[in-house]
């Protein structure tokens, strides 16, 4: 249903029927290790680092961010370890969705409620630090993408005429968002070039 490859490219985590699994990316090894199970729906999985997963779960009755890592002091590798620990990261009255980790691994962007976009640093103890509210509006930001230098976020957002535009926003909220598409047709799904000098996106302007 969803998958994410670890930063070092050695492991892939994926979601199947509301549970998390991890496997090696070696094509000759098709073994998968189940990381979570139960009635809860786990989703929106991503890697915080090579040995730690960040995901969304409703196991506490609402959608929150959780952190999954090895509980074995001898090995941190999620595929190898037989012990896993899950820690709740967010515990607010709102629901959280769609975590996206910055390329440098220091900050995470995520959605809260319907129209709030936040960035924060996750400390080693799994706590959110230096929280920044970038957006708090009526529409849900989509296609959230970090720039390669981890300084900027790109996303799409509808204006008051319900036209979706692409914006660039400073991750530390030091500057207001800039509409970089500026077109009456729908623009969405921004993707940064590897060097961060260009931004590609899908547009209906030629249709």
PDB file of C-alpha atoms in Angstrom:
ATOM      1  CA  UNK A   1       0.000   0.000   0.000  1.00  0.00           C
ATOM      2  CA  UNK A   2       2.869   2.387   0.893  1.00  0.00           C
ATOM      3  CA  UNK A   3       6.617   1.946   1.063  1.00  0.00           C
ATOM      4  CA  UNK A   4       9.777   3.873   1.980  1.00  0.00           C
ATOM      5  CA  UNK A   5      13.450   3.052   1.393  1.00  0.00           C
ATOM      6  CA  UNK A   6      15.985   3.721   4.166  1.00  0.00           C
ATOM      7  CA  UNK A   7      18.492   6.557   3.591  1.00  0.00           C
ATOM      8  CA  UNK A   8      21.338   4.076   3.025  1.00  0.00           C
ATOM      9  CA  UNK A   9      19.209   2.112   0.557  1.00  0.00           C
ATOM     10  CA  UNK A  10      19.602  -1.206   2.393  1.00  0.00           C
ATOM     11  CA  UNK A  11      16.079  -1.654   3.794  1.00  0.00           C
ATOM     12  CA  UNK A  12      12.528  -0.970   2.638  1.00  0.00           C
ATOM     13  CA  UNK A  13       9.593  -0.539   4.997  1.00  0.00           C
ATOM     14  CA  UNK A  14       6.061  -0.965   3.711  1.00  0.00           C
ATOM     15  CA  UNK A  15       2.431  -1.025   4.825  1.00  0.00           C
ATOM     16  CA  UNK A  16       0.209  -4.033   4.238  1.00  0.00           C
ATOM     17  CA  UNK A  17      -3.347  -4.215   5.591  1.00  0.00           C
ATOM     18  CA  UNK A  18      -2.594  -1.659   8.287  1.00  0.00           C
ATOM     19  CA  UNK A  19       0.622  -3.257   9.585  1.00  0.00           C
ATOM     20  CA  UNK A  20       4.288  -2.377   9.049  1.00  0.00           C
ATOM     21  CA  UNK A  21       6.885  -4.698   7.525  1.00  0.00           C
ATOM     22  CA  UNK A  22      10.563  -4.335   6.652  1.00  0.00           C
ATOM     23  CA  UNK A  23      12.686  -6.199   4.116  1.00  0.00           C
ATOM     24  CA  UNK A  24      16.128  -5.973   2.558  1.00  0.00           C
ATOM     25  CA  UNK A  25      16.396  -4.310  -0.848  1.00  0.00           C
ATOM     26  CA  UNK A  26      18.545  -7.183  -2.131  1.00  0.00           C
ATOM     27  CA  UNK A  27      16.556  -8.735  -4.982  1.00  0.00           C
ATOM     28  CA  UNK A  28      17.756 -12.212  -3.987  1.00  0.00           C
ATOM     29  CA  UNK A  29      16.287 -11.872  -0.475  1.00  0.00           C
ATOM     30  CA  UNK A  30      12.480 -11.844  -0.397  1.00  0.00           C
ATOM     31  CA  UNK A  31      12.081 -12.347   3.358  1.00  0.00           C
ATOM     32  CA  UNK A  32      10.020  -9.730   5.199  1.00  0.00           C
ATOM     33  CA  UNK A  33       9.867  -9.037   8.937  1.00  0.00           C
ATOM     34  CA  UNK A  34       6.597  -7.925  10.491  1.00  0.00           C
ATOM     35  CA  UNK A  35       7.071  -4.942  12.790  1.00  0.00           C
ATOM     36  CA  UNK A  36       3.519  -4.209  13.995  1.00  0.00           C
ATOM     37  CA  UNK A  37       0.271  -6.120  14.284  1.00  0.00           C
ATOM     38  CA  UNK A  38      -3.162  -5.686  15.814  1.00  0.00           C
ATOM     39  CA  UNK A  39      -6.414  -3.854  15.215  1.00  0.00           C
ATOM     40  CA  UNK A  40      -4.754  -0.433  14.787  1.00  0.00           C
ATOM     41  CA  UNK A  41      -4.216   1.026  11.331  1.00  0.00           C
ATOM     42  CA  UNK A  42      -0.549   1.944  10.802  1.00  0.00           C
ATOM     43  CA  UNK A  43       0.347   4.020   7.719  1.00  0.00           C
ATOM     44  CA  UNK A  44       2.334   6.969   6.302  1.00  0.00           C
ATOM     45  CA  UNK A  45       5.616   5.182   7.033  1.00  0.00           C
ATOM     46  CA  UNK A  46       8.946   6.948   6.504  1.00  0.00           C
ATOM     47  CA  UNK A  47      12.528   6.628   7.776  1.00  0.00           C
ATOM     48  CA  UNK A  48      13.831   8.997  10.434  1.00  0.00           C
ATOM     49  CA  UNK A  49      17.298   7.467   9.964  1.00  0.00           C
ATOM     50  CA  UNK A  50      18.672   4.110   8.795  1.00  0.00           C
ATOM     51  CA  UNK A  51      17.383   2.340  11.911  1.00  0.00           C
ATOM     52  CA  UNK A  52      14.278   4.272  12.956  1.00  0.00           C
ATOM     53  CA  UNK A  53      10.822   4.511  11.418  1.00  0.00           C
ATOM     54  CA  UNK A  54       8.287   7.294  11.770  1.00  0.00           C
ATOM     55  CA  UNK A  55       4.658   6.456  11.036  1.00  0.00           C
ATOM     56  CA  UNK A  56       1.031   7.365  11.704  1.00  0.00           C
ATOM     57  CA  UNK A  57      -1.230   5.112  13.767  1.00  0.00           C
ATOM     58  CA  UNK A  58      -4.690   5.265  15.330  1.00  0.00           C
ATOM     59  CA  UNK A  59      -3.730   2.832  18.105  1.00  0.00           C
ATOM     60  CA  UNK A  60      -4.573   5.420  20.796  1.00  0.00           C
ATOM     61  CA  UNK A  61      -7.956   6.255  19.300  1.00  0.00           C
ATOM     62  CA  UNK A  62      -6.831   8.985  16.895  1.00  0.00           C
ATOM     63  CA  UNK A  63      -4.112   9.434  14.273  1.00  0.00           C
ATOM     64  CA  UNK A  64      -0.783  10.355  15.852  1.00  0.00           C
ATOM     65  CA  UNK A  65       2.906  10.150  14.963  1.00  0.00           C
ATOM     66  CA  UNK A  66       4.868   7.187  16.343  1.00  0.00           C
ATOM     67  CA  UNK A  67       8.519   6.232  16.352  1.00  0.00           C
ATOM     68  CA  UNK A  68       9.662   2.599  15.926  1.00  0.00           C
ATOM     69  CA  UNK A  69      13.190   1.403  16.649  1.00  0.00           C
ATOM     70  CA  UNK A  70      15.105  -1.594  17.941  1.00  0.00           C
ATOM     71  CA  UNK A  71      14.863  -2.398  21.644  1.00  0.00           C
ATOM     72  CA  UNK A  72      17.997  -4.544  21.483  1.00  0.00           C
ATOM     73  CA  UNK A  73      21.187  -2.815  22.626  1.00  0.00           C
ATOM     74  CA  UNK A  74      23.218  -5.262  20.514  1.00  0.00           C
ATOM     75  CA  UNK A  75      21.706  -4.349  17.130  1.00  0.00           C
ATOM     76  CA  UNK A  76      19.823  -1.327  15.806  1.00  0.00           C
ATOM     77  CA  UNK A  77      18.931  -2.896  12.443  1.00  0.00           C
ATOM     78  CA  UNK A  78      15.147  -3.326  12.238  1.00  0.00           C
ATOM     79  CA  UNK A  79      15.442  -6.333   9.942  1.00  0.00           C
ATOM     80  CA  UNK A  80      17.837  -8.205  12.232  1.00  0.00           C
ATOM     81  CA  UNK A  81      16.592  -7.346  15.717  1.00  0.00           C
ATOM     82  CA  UNK A  82      13.958  -9.482  17.419  1.00  0.00           C
ATOM     83  CA  UNK A  83      12.913  -6.695  19.790  1.00  0.00           C
ATOM     84  CA  UNK A  84      11.081  -3.541  18.736  1.00  0.00           C
ATOM     85  CA  UNK A  85       9.916  -0.518  20.663  1.00  0.00           C
ATOM     86  CA  UNK A  86       7.177   1.912  19.662  1.00  0.00           C
ATOM     87  CA  UNK A  87       6.981   5.393  21.112  1.00  0.00           C
ATOM     88  CA  UNK A  88       4.167   7.897  20.703  1.00  0.00           C
ATOM     89  CA  UNK A  89       5.569  11.180  19.390  1.00  0.00           C
ATOM     90  CA  UNK A  90       2.479  13.410  19.256  1.00  0.00           C
ATOM     91  CA  UNK A  91      -0.265  13.523  21.859  1.00  0.00           C
ATOM     92  CA  UNK A  92      -2.556  16.454  21.118  1.00  0.00           C
ATOM     93  CA  UNK A  93      -6.295  16.932  20.673  1.00  0.00           C
ATOM     94  CA  UNK A  94      -5.692  17.130  16.896  1.00  0.00           C
ATOM     95  CA  UNK A  95      -4.809  14.323  14.492  1.00  0.00           C
ATOM     96  CA  UNK A  96      -1.445  14.211  12.721  1.00  0.00           C
ATOM     97  CA  UNK A  97      -0.696  12.849   9.243  1.00  0.00           C
ATOM     98  CA  UNK A  98       1.901  12.567   6.492  1.00  0.00           C
ATOM     99  CA  UNK A  99       5.336  12.916   8.121  1.00  0.00           C
ATOM    100  CA  UNK A 100       8.096  13.892   5.672  1.00  0.00           C
ATOM    101  CA  UNK A 101      11.665  13.800   6.989  1.00  0.00           C
ATOM    102  CA  UNK A 102      14.189  16.389   5.774  1.00  0.00           C
ATOM    103  CA  UNK A 103      17.149  15.075   3.737  1.00  0.00           C
ATOM    104  CA  UNK A 104      19.568  15.917   6.567  1.00  0.00           C
ATOM    105  CA  UNK A 105      17.377  13.930   8.990  1.00  0.00           C
ATOM    106  CA  UNK A 106      17.186  16.781  11.489  1.00  0.00           C
ATOM    107  CA  UNK A 107      13.585  17.935  11.022  1.00  0.00           C
ATOM    108  CA  UNK A 108      10.229  16.501  10.024  1.00  0.00           C
ATOM    109  CA  UNK A 109       7.261  18.189   8.358  1.00  0.00           C
ATOM    110  CA  UNK A 110       3.758  16.907   9.054  1.00  0.00           C
ATOM    111  CA  UNK A 111       0.103  17.884   8.803  1.00  0.00           C
ATOM    112  CA  UNK A 112      -2.151  18.478  11.790  1.00  0.00           C
ATOM    113  CA  UNK A 113      -5.927  18.594  11.511  1.00  0.00           C
ATOM    114  CA  UNK A 114      -7.206  19.823   8.164  1.00  0.00           C
ATOM    115  CA  UNK A 115      -5.051  22.788   7.215  1.00  0.00           C
ATOM    116  CA  UNK A 116      -2.106  23.033   9.565  1.00  0.00           C
ATOM    117  CA  UNK A 117       1.468  22.358   8.361  1.00  0.00           C
ATOM    118  CA  UNK A 118       4.232  22.102  10.946  1.00  0.00           C
ATOM    119  CA  UNK A 119       7.944  21.376  11.107  1.00  0.00           C
ATOM    120  CA  UNK A 120       9.798  20.128  14.162  1.00  0.00           C
ATOM    121  CA  UNK A 121      12.969  18.457  15.303  1.00  0.00           C
ATOM    122  CA  UNK A 122      12.654  14.993  16.842  1.00  0.00           C
ATOM    123  CA  UNK A 123      15.178  14.547  19.626  1.00  0.00           C
ATOM    124  CA  UNK A 124      16.875  11.264  20.484  1.00  0.00           C
ATOM    125  CA  UNK A 125      14.277  10.646  23.190  1.00  0.00           C
ATOM    126  CA  UNK A 126      11.479  10.893  20.619  1.00  0.00           C
ATOM    127  CA  UNK A 127      10.185  14.303  21.683  1.00  0.00           C
ATOM    128  CA  UNK A 128       9.264  17.145  19.329  1.00  0.00           C
ATOM    129  CA  UNK A 129      11.458  20.243  19.675  1.00  0.00           C
ATOM    130  CA  UNK A 130      11.569  23.668  17.969  1.00  0.00           C
ATOM    131  CA  UNK A 131       8.031  23.377  16.615  1.00  0.00           C
ATOM    132  CA  UNK A 132       7.129  25.798  13.799  1.00  0.00           C
ATOM    133  CA  UNK A 133       3.595  26.306  12.438  1.00  0.00           C
ATOM    134  CA  UNK A 134       3.999  27.148   8.752  1.00  0.00           C
ATOM    135  CA  UNK A 135       0.326  27.067   7.745  1.00  0.00           C
ATOM    136  CA  UNK A 136      -2.987  27.141   9.584  1.00  0.00           C
ATOM    137  CA  UNK A 137      -5.785  27.488   7.049  1.00  0.00           C
ATOM    138  CA  UNK A 138      -8.872  25.882   5.579  1.00  0.00           C
ATOM    139  CA  UNK A 139      -7.204  23.781   2.866  1.00  0.00           C
ATOM    140  CA  UNK A 140      -4.930  20.773   3.271  1.00  0.00           C
ATOM    141  CA  UNK A 141      -1.383  21.209   1.895  1.00  0.00           C
ATOM    142  CA  UNK A 142      -0.443  18.347  -0.430  1.00  0.00           C
ATOM    143  CA  UNK A 143       2.663  16.951  -2.104  1.00  0.00           C
ATOM    144  CA  UNK A 144       4.968  18.222   0.655  1.00  0.00           C
ATOM    145  CA  UNK A 145       8.593  18.031  -0.519  1.00  0.00           C
ATOM    146  CA  UNK A 146      11.847  19.105   1.181  1.00  0.00           C
ATOM    147  CA  UNK A 147      14.569  20.860  -0.772  1.00  0.00           C
ATOM    148  CA  UNK A 148      17.884  18.941  -0.924  1.00  0.00           C
ATOM    149  CA  UNK A 149      19.521  21.406   1.510  1.00  0.00           C
ATOM    150  CA  UNK A 150      16.642  20.937   4.014  1.00  0.00           C
ATOM    151  CA  UNK A 151      15.965  24.689   4.109  1.00  0.00           C
ATOM    152  CA  UNK A 152      12.761  24.884   2.081  1.00  0.00           C
ATOM    153  CA  UNK A 153       9.449  23.088   1.641  1.00  0.00           C
ATOM    154  CA  UNK A 154       7.418  22.920  -1.542  1.00  0.00           C
ATOM    155  CA  UNK A 155       3.737  22.007  -1.497  1.00  0.00           C
ATOM    156  CA  UNK A 156       0.470  22.645  -3.302  1.00  0.00           C
ATOM    157  CA  UNK A 157      -2.461  24.501  -1.770  1.00  0.00           C
ATOM    158  CA  UNK A 158      -5.809  25.724  -3.056  1.00  0.00           C
ATOM    159  CA  UNK A 159      -6.608  29.428  -3.071  1.00  0.00           C
ATOM    160  CA  UNK A 160     -10.014  30.978  -2.374  1.00  0.00           C
ATOM    161  CA  UNK A 161     -11.149  30.195  -5.923  1.00  0.00           C
ATOM    162  CA  UNK A 162     -10.286  26.502  -5.295  1.00  0.00           C
ATOM    163  CA  UNK A 163      -7.408  26.632  -7.763  1.00  0.00           C
ATOM    164  CA  UNK A 164      -4.408  24.594  -6.614  1.00  0.00           C
ATOM    165  CA  UNK A 165      -1.056  26.399  -6.761  1.00  0.00           C
ATOM    166  CA  UNK A 166       2.531  25.399  -5.899  1.00  0.00           C
ATOM    167  CA  UNK A 167       4.294  27.259  -3.091  1.00  0.00           C
ATOM    168  CA  UNK A 168       7.810  27.399  -1.652  1.00  0.00           C
ATOM    169  CA  UNK A 169       8.080  28.025   2.088  1.00  0.00           C
ATOM    170  CA  UNK A 170      11.096  28.522   4.367  1.00  0.00           C
ATOM    171  CA  UNK A 171      11.242  25.537   6.718  1.00  0.00           C
ATOM    172  CA  UNK A 172      12.077  27.764   9.695  1.00  0.00           C
ATOM    173  CA  UNK A 173       9.156  30.062   8.786  1.00  0.00           C
ATOM    174  CA  UNK A 174      11.543  33.012   8.486  1.00  0.00           C
ATOM    175  CA  UNK A 175       9.889  34.050   5.206  1.00  0.00           C
ATOM    176  CA  UNK A 176       6.272  33.922   3.989  1.00  0.00           C
ATOM    177  CA  UNK A 177       5.306  31.329   1.359  1.00  0.00           C
ATOM    178  CA  UNK A 178       5.799  32.252  -2.299  1.00  0.00           C
ATOM    179  CA  UNK A 179       3.416  31.161  -5.052  1.00  0.00           C
ATOM    180  CA  UNK A 180       5.760  29.939  -7.797  1.00  0.00           C
ATOM    181  CA  UNK A 181       3.172  28.556 -10.253  1.00  0.00           C
ATOM    182  CA  UNK A 182       0.733  31.514 -10.566  1.00  0.00           C
ATOM    183  CA  UNK A 183      -1.669  30.031 -13.107  1.00  0.00           C
ATOM    184  CA  UNK A 184      -5.470  29.689 -13.342  1.00  0.00           C
ATOM    185  CA  UNK A 185      -5.112  25.957 -14.054  1.00  0.00           C
ATOM    186  CA  UNK A 186      -4.337  23.384 -11.365  1.00  0.00           C
ATOM    187  CA  UNK A 187      -0.669  22.855 -10.368  1.00  0.00           C
ATOM    188  CA  UNK A 188       0.447  20.149  -7.913  1.00  0.00           C
ATOM    189  CA  UNK A 189       2.988  17.483  -6.886  1.00  0.00           C
ATOM    190  CA  UNK A 190       6.192  19.567  -6.681  1.00  0.00           C
ATOM    191  CA  UNK A 191       9.538  17.725  -6.904  1.00  0.00           C
ATOM    192  CA  UNK A 192      12.999  19.291  -6.396  1.00  0.00           C
ATOM    193  CA  UNK A 193      15.930  18.635  -8.696  1.00  0.00           C
ATOM    194  CA  UNK A 194      18.905  16.932  -6.959  1.00  0.00           C
ATOM    195  CA  UNK A 195      20.825  20.214  -6.680  1.00  0.00           C
ATOM    196  CA  UNK A 196      17.762  22.189  -5.536  1.00  0.00           C
ATOM    197  CA  UNK A 197      17.999  24.703  -8.384  1.00  0.00           C
ATOM    198  CA  UNK A 198      14.778  23.621 -10.129  1.00  0.00           C
ATOM    199  CA  UNK A 199      11.275  22.578  -9.137  1.00  0.00           C
ATOM    200  CA  UNK A 200       9.138  20.339 -11.303  1.00  0.00           C
ATOM    201  CA  UNK A 201       5.372  19.939 -10.876  1.00  0.00           C
ATOM    202  CA  UNK A 202       2.282  18.600 -12.608  1.00  0.00           C
ATOM    203  CA  UNK A 203       0.104  21.202 -14.326  1.00  0.00           C
ATOM    204  CA  UNK A 204      -3.155  21.293 -16.265  1.00  0.00           C
ATOM    205  CA  UNK A 205      -2.189  24.515 -18.020  1.00  0.00           C
ATOM    206  CA  UNK A 206      -1.729  22.817 -21.419  1.00  0.00           C
ATOM    207  CA  UNK A 207      -5.027  20.936 -21.300  1.00  0.00           C
TER     208      UNK A 207
END
